[in-house]
PDB file of C-alpha atoms in Angstrom:
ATOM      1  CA  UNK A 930       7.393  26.351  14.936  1.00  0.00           C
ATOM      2  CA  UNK A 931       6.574  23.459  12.521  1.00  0.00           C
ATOM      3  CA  UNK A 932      10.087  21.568  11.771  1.00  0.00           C
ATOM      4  CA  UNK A 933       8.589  19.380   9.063  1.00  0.00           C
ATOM      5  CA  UNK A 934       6.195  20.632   6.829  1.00  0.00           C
ATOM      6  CA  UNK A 935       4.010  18.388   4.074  1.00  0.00           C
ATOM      7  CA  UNK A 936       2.038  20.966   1.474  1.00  0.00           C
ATOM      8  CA  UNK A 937       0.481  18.085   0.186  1.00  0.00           C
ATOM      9  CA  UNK A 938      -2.928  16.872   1.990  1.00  0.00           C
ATOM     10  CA  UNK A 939      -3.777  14.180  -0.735  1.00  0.00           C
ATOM     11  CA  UNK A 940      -2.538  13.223  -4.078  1.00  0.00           C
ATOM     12  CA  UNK A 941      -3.520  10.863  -6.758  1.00  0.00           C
ATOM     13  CA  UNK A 942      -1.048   8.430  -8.939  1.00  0.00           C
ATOM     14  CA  UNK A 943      -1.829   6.132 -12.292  1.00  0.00           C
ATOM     15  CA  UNK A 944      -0.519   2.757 -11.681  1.00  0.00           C
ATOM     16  CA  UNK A 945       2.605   2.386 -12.748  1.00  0.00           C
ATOM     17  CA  UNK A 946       3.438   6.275 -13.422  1.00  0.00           C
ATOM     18  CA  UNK A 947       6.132   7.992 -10.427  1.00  0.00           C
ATOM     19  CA  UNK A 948       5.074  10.002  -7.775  1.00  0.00           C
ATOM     20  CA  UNK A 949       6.667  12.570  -5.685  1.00  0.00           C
ATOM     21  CA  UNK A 950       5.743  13.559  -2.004  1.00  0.00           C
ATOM     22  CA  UNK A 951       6.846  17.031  -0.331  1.00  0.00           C
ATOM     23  CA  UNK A 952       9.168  17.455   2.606  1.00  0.00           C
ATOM     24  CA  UNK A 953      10.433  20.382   3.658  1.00  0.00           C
ATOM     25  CA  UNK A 954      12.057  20.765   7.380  1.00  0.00           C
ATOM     26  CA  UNK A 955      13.059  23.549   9.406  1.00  0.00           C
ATOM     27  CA  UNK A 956      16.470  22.979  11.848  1.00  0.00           C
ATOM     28  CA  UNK A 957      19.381  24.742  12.425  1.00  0.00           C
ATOM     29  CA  UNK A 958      21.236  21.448  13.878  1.00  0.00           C
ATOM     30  CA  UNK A 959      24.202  20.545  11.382  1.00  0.00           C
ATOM     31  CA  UNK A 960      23.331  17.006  12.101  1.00  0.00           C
ATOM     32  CA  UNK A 961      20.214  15.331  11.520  1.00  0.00           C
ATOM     33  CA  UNK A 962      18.253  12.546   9.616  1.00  0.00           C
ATOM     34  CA  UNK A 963      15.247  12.267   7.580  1.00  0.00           C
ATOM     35  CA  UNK A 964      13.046   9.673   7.440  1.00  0.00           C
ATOM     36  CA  UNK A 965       9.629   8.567   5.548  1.00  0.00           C
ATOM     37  CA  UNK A 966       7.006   6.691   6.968  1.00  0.00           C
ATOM     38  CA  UNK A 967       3.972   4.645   5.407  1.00  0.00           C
ATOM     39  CA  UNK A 968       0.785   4.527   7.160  1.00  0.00           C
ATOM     40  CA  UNK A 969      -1.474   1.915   4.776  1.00  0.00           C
ATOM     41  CA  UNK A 970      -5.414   1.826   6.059  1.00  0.00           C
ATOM     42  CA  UNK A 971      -4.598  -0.800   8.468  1.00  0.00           C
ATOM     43  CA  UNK A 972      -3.022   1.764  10.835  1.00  0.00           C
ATOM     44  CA  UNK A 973       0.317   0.619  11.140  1.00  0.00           C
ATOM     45  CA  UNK A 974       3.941   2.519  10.847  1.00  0.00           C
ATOM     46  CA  UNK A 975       6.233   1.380   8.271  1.00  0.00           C
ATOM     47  CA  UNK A 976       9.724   2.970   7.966  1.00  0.00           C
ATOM     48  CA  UNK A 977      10.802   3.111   4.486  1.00  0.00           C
ATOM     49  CA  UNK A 978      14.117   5.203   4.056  1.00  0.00           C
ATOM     50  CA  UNK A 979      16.135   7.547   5.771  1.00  0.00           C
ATOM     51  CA  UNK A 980      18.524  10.120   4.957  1.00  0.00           C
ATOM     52  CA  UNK A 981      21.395  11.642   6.799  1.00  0.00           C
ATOM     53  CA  UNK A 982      22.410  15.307   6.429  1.00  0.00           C
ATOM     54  CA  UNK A 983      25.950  14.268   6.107  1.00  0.00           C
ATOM     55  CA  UNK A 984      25.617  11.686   3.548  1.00  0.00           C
ATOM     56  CA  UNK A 985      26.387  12.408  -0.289  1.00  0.00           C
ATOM     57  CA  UNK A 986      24.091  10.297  -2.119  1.00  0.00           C
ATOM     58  CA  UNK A 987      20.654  10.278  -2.384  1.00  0.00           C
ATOM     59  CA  UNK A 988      18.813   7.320  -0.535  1.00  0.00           C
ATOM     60  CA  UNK A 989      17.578   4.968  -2.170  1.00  0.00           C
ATOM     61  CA  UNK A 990      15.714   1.117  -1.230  1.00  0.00           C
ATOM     62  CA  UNK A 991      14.262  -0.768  -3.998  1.00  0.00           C
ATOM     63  CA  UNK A 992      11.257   1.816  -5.617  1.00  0.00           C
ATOM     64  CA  UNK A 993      11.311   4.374  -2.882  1.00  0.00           C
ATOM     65  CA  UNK A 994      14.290   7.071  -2.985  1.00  0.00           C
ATOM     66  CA  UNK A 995      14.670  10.722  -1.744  1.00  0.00           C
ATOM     67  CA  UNK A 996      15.497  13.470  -3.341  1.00  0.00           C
ATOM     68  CA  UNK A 997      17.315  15.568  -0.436  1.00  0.00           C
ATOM     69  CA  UNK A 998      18.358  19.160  -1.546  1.00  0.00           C
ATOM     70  CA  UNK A 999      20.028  20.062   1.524  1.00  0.00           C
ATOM     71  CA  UNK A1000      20.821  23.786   1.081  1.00  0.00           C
ATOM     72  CA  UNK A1001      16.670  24.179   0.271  1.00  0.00           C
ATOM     73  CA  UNK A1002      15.539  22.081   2.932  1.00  0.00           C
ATOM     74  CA  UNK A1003      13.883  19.306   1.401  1.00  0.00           C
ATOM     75  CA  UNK A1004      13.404  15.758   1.183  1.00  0.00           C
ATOM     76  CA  UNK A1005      11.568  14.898  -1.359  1.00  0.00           C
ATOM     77  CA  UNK A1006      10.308  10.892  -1.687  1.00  0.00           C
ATOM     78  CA  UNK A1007       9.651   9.684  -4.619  1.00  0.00           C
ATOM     79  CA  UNK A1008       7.617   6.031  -5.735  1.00  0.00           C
ATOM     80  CA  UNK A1009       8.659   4.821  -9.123  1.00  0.00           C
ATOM     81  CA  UNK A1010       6.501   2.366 -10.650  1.00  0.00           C
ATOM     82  CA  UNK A1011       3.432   2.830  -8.127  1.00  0.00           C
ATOM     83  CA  UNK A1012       1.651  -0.020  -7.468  1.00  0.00           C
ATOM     84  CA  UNK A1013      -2.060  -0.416  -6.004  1.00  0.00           C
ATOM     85  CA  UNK A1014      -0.441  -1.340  -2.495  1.00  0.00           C
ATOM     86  CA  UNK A1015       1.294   2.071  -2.359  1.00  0.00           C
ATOM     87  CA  UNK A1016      -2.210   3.449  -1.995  1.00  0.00           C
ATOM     88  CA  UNK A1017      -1.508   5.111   2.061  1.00  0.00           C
ATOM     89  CA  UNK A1018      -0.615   8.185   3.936  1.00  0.00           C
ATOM     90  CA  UNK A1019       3.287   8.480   4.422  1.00  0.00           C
ATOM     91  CA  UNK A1020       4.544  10.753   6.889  1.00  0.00           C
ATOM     92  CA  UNK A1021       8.626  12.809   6.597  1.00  0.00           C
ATOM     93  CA  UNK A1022       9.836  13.054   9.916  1.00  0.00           C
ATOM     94  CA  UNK A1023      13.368  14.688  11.498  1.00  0.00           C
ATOM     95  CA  UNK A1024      15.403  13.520  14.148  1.00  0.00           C
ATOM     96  CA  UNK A1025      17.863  16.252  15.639  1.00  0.00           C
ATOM     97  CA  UNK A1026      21.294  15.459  16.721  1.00  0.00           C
ATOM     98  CA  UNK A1027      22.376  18.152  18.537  1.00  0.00           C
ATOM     99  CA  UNK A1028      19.643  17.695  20.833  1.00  0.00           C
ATOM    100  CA  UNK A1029      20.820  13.991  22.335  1.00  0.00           C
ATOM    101  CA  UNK A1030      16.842  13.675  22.838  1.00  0.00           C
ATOM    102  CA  UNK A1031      16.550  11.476  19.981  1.00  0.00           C
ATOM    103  CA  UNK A1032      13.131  13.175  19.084  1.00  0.00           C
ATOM    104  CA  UNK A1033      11.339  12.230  15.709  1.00  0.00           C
ATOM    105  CA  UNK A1034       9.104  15.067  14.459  1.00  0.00           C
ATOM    106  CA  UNK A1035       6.220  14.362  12.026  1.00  0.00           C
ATOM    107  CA  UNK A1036       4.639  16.305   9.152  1.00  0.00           C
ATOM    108  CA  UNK A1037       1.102  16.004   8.752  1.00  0.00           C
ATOM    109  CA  UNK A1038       1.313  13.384   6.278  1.00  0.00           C
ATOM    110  CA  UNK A1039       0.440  13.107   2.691  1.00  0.00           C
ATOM    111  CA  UNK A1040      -2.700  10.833   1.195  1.00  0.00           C
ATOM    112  CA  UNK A1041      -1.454   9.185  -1.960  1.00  0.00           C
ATOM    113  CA  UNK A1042      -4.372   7.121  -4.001  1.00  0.00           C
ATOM    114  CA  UNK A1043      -3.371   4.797  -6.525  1.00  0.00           C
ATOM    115  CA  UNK A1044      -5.770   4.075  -9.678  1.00  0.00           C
ATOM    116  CA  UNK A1045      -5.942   1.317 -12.040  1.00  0.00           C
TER     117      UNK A1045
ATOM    118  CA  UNK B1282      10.703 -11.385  18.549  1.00  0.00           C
ATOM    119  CA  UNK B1283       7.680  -9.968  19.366  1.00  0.00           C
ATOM    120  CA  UNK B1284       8.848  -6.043  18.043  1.00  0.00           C
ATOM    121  CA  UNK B1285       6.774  -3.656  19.508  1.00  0.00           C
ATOM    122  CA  UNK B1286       3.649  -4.748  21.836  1.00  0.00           C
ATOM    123  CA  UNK B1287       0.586  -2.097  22.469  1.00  0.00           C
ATOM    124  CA  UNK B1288      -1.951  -3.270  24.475  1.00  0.00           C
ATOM    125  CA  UNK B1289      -5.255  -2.600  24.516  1.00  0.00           C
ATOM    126  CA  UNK B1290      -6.300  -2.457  20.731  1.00  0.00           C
ATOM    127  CA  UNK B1291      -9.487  -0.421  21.343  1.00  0.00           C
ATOM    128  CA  UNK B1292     -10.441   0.920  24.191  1.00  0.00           C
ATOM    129  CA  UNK B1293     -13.348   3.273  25.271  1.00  0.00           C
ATOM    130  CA  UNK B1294     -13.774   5.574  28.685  1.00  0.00           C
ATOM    131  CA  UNK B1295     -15.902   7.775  30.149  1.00  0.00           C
ATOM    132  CA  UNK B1296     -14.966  11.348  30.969  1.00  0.00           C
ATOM    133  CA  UNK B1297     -12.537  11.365  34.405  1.00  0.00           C
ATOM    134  CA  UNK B1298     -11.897   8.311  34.376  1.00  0.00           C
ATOM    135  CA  UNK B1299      -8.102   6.579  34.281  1.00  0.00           C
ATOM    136  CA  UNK B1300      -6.086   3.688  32.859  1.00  0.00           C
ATOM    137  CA  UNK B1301      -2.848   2.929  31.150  1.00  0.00           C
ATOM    138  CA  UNK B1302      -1.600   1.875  27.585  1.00  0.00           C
ATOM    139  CA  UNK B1303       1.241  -0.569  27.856  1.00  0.00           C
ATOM    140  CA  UNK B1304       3.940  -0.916  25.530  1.00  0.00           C
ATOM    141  CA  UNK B1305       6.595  -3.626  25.598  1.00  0.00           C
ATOM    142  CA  UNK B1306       9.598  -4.062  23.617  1.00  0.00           C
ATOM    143  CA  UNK B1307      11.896  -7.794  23.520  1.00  0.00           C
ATOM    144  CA  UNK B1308      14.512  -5.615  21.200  1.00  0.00           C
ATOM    145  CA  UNK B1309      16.336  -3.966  23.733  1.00  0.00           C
ATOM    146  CA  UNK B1310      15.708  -0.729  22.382  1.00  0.00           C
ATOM    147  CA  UNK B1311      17.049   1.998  25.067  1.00  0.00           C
ATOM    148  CA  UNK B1312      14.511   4.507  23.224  1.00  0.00           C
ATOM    149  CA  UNK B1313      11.072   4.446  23.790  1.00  0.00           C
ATOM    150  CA  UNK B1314       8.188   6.856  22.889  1.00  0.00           C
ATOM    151  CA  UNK B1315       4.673   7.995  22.842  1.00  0.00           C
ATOM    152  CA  UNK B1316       2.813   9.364  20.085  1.00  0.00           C
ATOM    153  CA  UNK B1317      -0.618  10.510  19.519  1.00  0.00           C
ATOM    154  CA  UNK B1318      -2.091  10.800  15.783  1.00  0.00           C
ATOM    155  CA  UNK B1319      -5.159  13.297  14.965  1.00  0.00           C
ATOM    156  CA  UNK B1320      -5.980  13.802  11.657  1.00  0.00           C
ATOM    157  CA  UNK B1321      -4.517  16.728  10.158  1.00  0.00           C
ATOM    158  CA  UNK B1322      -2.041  16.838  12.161  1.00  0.00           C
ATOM    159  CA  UNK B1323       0.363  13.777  12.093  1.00  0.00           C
ATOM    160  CA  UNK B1324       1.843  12.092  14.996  1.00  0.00           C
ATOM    161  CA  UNK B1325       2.722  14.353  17.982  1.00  0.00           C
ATOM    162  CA  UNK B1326       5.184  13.546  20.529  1.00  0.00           C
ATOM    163  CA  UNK B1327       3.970  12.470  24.637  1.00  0.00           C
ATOM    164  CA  UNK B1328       6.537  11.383  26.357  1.00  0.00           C
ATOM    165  CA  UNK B1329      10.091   9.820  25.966  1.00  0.00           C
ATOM    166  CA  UNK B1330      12.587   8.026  27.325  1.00  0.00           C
ATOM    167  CA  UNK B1331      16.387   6.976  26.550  1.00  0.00           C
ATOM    168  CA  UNK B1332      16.755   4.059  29.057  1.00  0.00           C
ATOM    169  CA  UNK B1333      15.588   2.989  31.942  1.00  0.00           C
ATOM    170  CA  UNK B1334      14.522   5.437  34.446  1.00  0.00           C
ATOM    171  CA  UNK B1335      14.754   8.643  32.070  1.00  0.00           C
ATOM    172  CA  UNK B1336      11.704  10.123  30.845  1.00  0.00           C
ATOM    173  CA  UNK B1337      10.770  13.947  29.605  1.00  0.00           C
ATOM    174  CA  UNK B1338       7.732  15.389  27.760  1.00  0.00           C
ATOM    175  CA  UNK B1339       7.057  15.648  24.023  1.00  0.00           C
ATOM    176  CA  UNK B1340       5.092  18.199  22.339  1.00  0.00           C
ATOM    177  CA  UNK B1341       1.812  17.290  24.014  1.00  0.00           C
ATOM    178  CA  UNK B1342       2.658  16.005  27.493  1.00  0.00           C
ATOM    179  CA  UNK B1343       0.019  17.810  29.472  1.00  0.00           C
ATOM    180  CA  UNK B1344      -3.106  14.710  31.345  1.00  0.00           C
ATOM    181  CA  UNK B1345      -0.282  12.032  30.837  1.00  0.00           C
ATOM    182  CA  UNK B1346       2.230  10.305  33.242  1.00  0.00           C
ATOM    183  CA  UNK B1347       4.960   7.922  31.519  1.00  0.00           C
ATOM    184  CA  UNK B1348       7.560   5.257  33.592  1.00  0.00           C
ATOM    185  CA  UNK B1349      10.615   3.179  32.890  1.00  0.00           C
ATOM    186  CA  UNK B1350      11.507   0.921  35.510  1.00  0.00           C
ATOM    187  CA  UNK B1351      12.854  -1.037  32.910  1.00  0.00           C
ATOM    188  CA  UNK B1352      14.361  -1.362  29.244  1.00  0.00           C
ATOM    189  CA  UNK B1353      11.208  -3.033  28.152  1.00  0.00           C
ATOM    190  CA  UNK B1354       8.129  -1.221  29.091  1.00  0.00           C
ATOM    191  CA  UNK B1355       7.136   2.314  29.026  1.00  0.00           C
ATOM    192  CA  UNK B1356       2.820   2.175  30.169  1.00  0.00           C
ATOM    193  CA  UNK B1357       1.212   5.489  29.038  1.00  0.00           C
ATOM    194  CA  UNK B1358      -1.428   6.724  31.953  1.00  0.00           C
ATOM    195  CA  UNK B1359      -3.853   8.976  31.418  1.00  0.00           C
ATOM    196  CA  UNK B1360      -4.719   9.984  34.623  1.00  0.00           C
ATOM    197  CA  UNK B1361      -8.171  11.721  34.212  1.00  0.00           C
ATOM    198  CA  UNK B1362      -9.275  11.091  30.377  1.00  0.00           C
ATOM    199  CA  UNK B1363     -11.014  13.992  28.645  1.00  0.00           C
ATOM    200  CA  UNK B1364     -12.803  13.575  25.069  1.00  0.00           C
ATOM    201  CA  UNK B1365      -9.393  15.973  24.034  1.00  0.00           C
ATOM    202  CA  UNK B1366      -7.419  12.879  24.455  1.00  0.00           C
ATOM    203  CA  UNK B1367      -9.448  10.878  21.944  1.00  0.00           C
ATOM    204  CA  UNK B1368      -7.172   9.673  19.403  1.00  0.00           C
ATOM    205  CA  UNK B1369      -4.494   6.629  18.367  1.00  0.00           C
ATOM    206  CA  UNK B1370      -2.081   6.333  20.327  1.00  0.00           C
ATOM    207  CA  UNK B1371       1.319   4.692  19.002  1.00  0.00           C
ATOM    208  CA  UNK B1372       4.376   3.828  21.008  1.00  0.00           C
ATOM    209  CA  UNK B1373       7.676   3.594  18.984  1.00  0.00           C
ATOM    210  CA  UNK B1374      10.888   2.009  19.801  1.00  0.00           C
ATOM    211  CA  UNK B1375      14.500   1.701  18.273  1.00  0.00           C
ATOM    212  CA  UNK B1376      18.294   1.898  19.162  1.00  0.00           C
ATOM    213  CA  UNK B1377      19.547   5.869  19.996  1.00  0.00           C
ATOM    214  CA  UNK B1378      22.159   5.772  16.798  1.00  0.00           C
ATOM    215  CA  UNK B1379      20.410   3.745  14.704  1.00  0.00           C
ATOM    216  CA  UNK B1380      19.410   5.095  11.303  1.00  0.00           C
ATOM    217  CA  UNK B1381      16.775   2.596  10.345  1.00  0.00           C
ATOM    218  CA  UNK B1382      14.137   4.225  11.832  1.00  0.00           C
ATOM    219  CA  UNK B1383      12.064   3.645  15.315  1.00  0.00           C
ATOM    220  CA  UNK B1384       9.927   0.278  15.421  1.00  0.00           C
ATOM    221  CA  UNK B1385       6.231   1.284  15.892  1.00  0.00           C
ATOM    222  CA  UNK B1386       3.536  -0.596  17.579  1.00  0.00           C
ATOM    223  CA  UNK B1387       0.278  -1.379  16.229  1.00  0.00           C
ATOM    224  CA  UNK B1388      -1.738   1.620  18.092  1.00  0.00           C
ATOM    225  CA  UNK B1389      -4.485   2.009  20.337  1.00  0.00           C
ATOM    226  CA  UNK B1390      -7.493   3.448  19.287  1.00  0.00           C
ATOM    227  CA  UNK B1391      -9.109   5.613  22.352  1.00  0.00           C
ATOM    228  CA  UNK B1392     -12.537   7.016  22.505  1.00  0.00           C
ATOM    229  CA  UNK B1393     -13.187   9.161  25.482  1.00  0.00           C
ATOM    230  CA  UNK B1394     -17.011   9.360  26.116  1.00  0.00           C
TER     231      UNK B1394
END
């Protein structure tokens, strides 16, 4: 079964204007944490935040925070102020804790597009 | 501090036959991983390990052998490649209860031919 699902194949953002990705994930494990990946066109991984299931305050680092709604299953990221360099895919991904494997699952990913 | 090292870059093989992706890490990270990425489909687990001399299958585990002899390296061999296993390939790295996220490296793009 899919843990972490991403409804949204592409999107596009105005420069400047907010955007908000889709996460929802699938786990039964009391303890867990979230975390969002960028992917820019060069290929690599960047991690960019990460949320606990424990924790009581949304994550937040610098214009990227998450909007986790625990008892819905989500983990929603959201970009304030996009900028043209924002312009990727970004991947939500779960690690289990129960498990001890240490296993990150990935969604498919979301395309964001940034126009001037 | 090198992070994360994948090696090759590119690489392109003919139907049957074999090599192996190597992955080093200076970070002494006792988690390593293996990831393929298709499009459409995100990144999809290989193989793992959680120190030296551990290793267990991902999601996808089946034409590829994985070994940690040491904290560092964790090669990737595909043992008889099939166009299937076209793809990038991406090992990760980071610290078992670390919350910052796994350190990726760069990839390796494969073309099976």
């Amino acid at each position: 079964a899919q843990k972490i699902t991403q409804t949204q194949p592409g999107m596009f953002v105005q420069e400047k204007e907010a955007v908000t990705l889709d996460c929802t994930y699938d786990t039964s494990d009391p303890s867990y944490g979230l975390f969002w990946y960028k992917q820019p066109s060069s290929g690599e991984m960047i991690f960019l935040i990460y949320q606990g299931s424990y924790d009581q305050q949304n994550a937040t680092e610098g214009r990227y925070s998450l909007n986790f709604q625990k008892a819905r299953k989500s983990a929603n990221l959201v970009i304030s102020a996009s900028q043209l360099g924002d312009s990727a895919m970004y991947f939500c991904a779960m690690r289990e804790g129960r498990s001890n494997d240490y296993k990150l699952s990935f969604g498919a990913g979301t395309t964001v597009t940034v126009r001037a | 501090n090198a992070g994360v090292t994948q090696t090759p870059k590119f690489q392109v093989l003919k139907t049957g036959q074999s090599m192996t992706l190597q992955c080093a890490q200076d970070m002494n990270h006792e988690y390593m991983s293996w990831y393929r990425q298709d499009p459409g489909m995100g990144l999809r687990l290989i193989h793992y390990s959680v120190g030296a001399g551990i290793t267990d299958q991902g999601e996808v585990p089946n034409g590829y052998n994985v070994s940690r002899s040491t904290t560092e390296d964790f090669p990737l061999r595909l043992l008889s490649a099939a166009p299937s296993q076209t793809s990038v390939y991406f090992c990760a790295s980071g610290k078992i209860y670390d919350n910052y996220g796994y350190t990726f490296g760069s990839g390796t793009r494969l073309t099976v031919v």
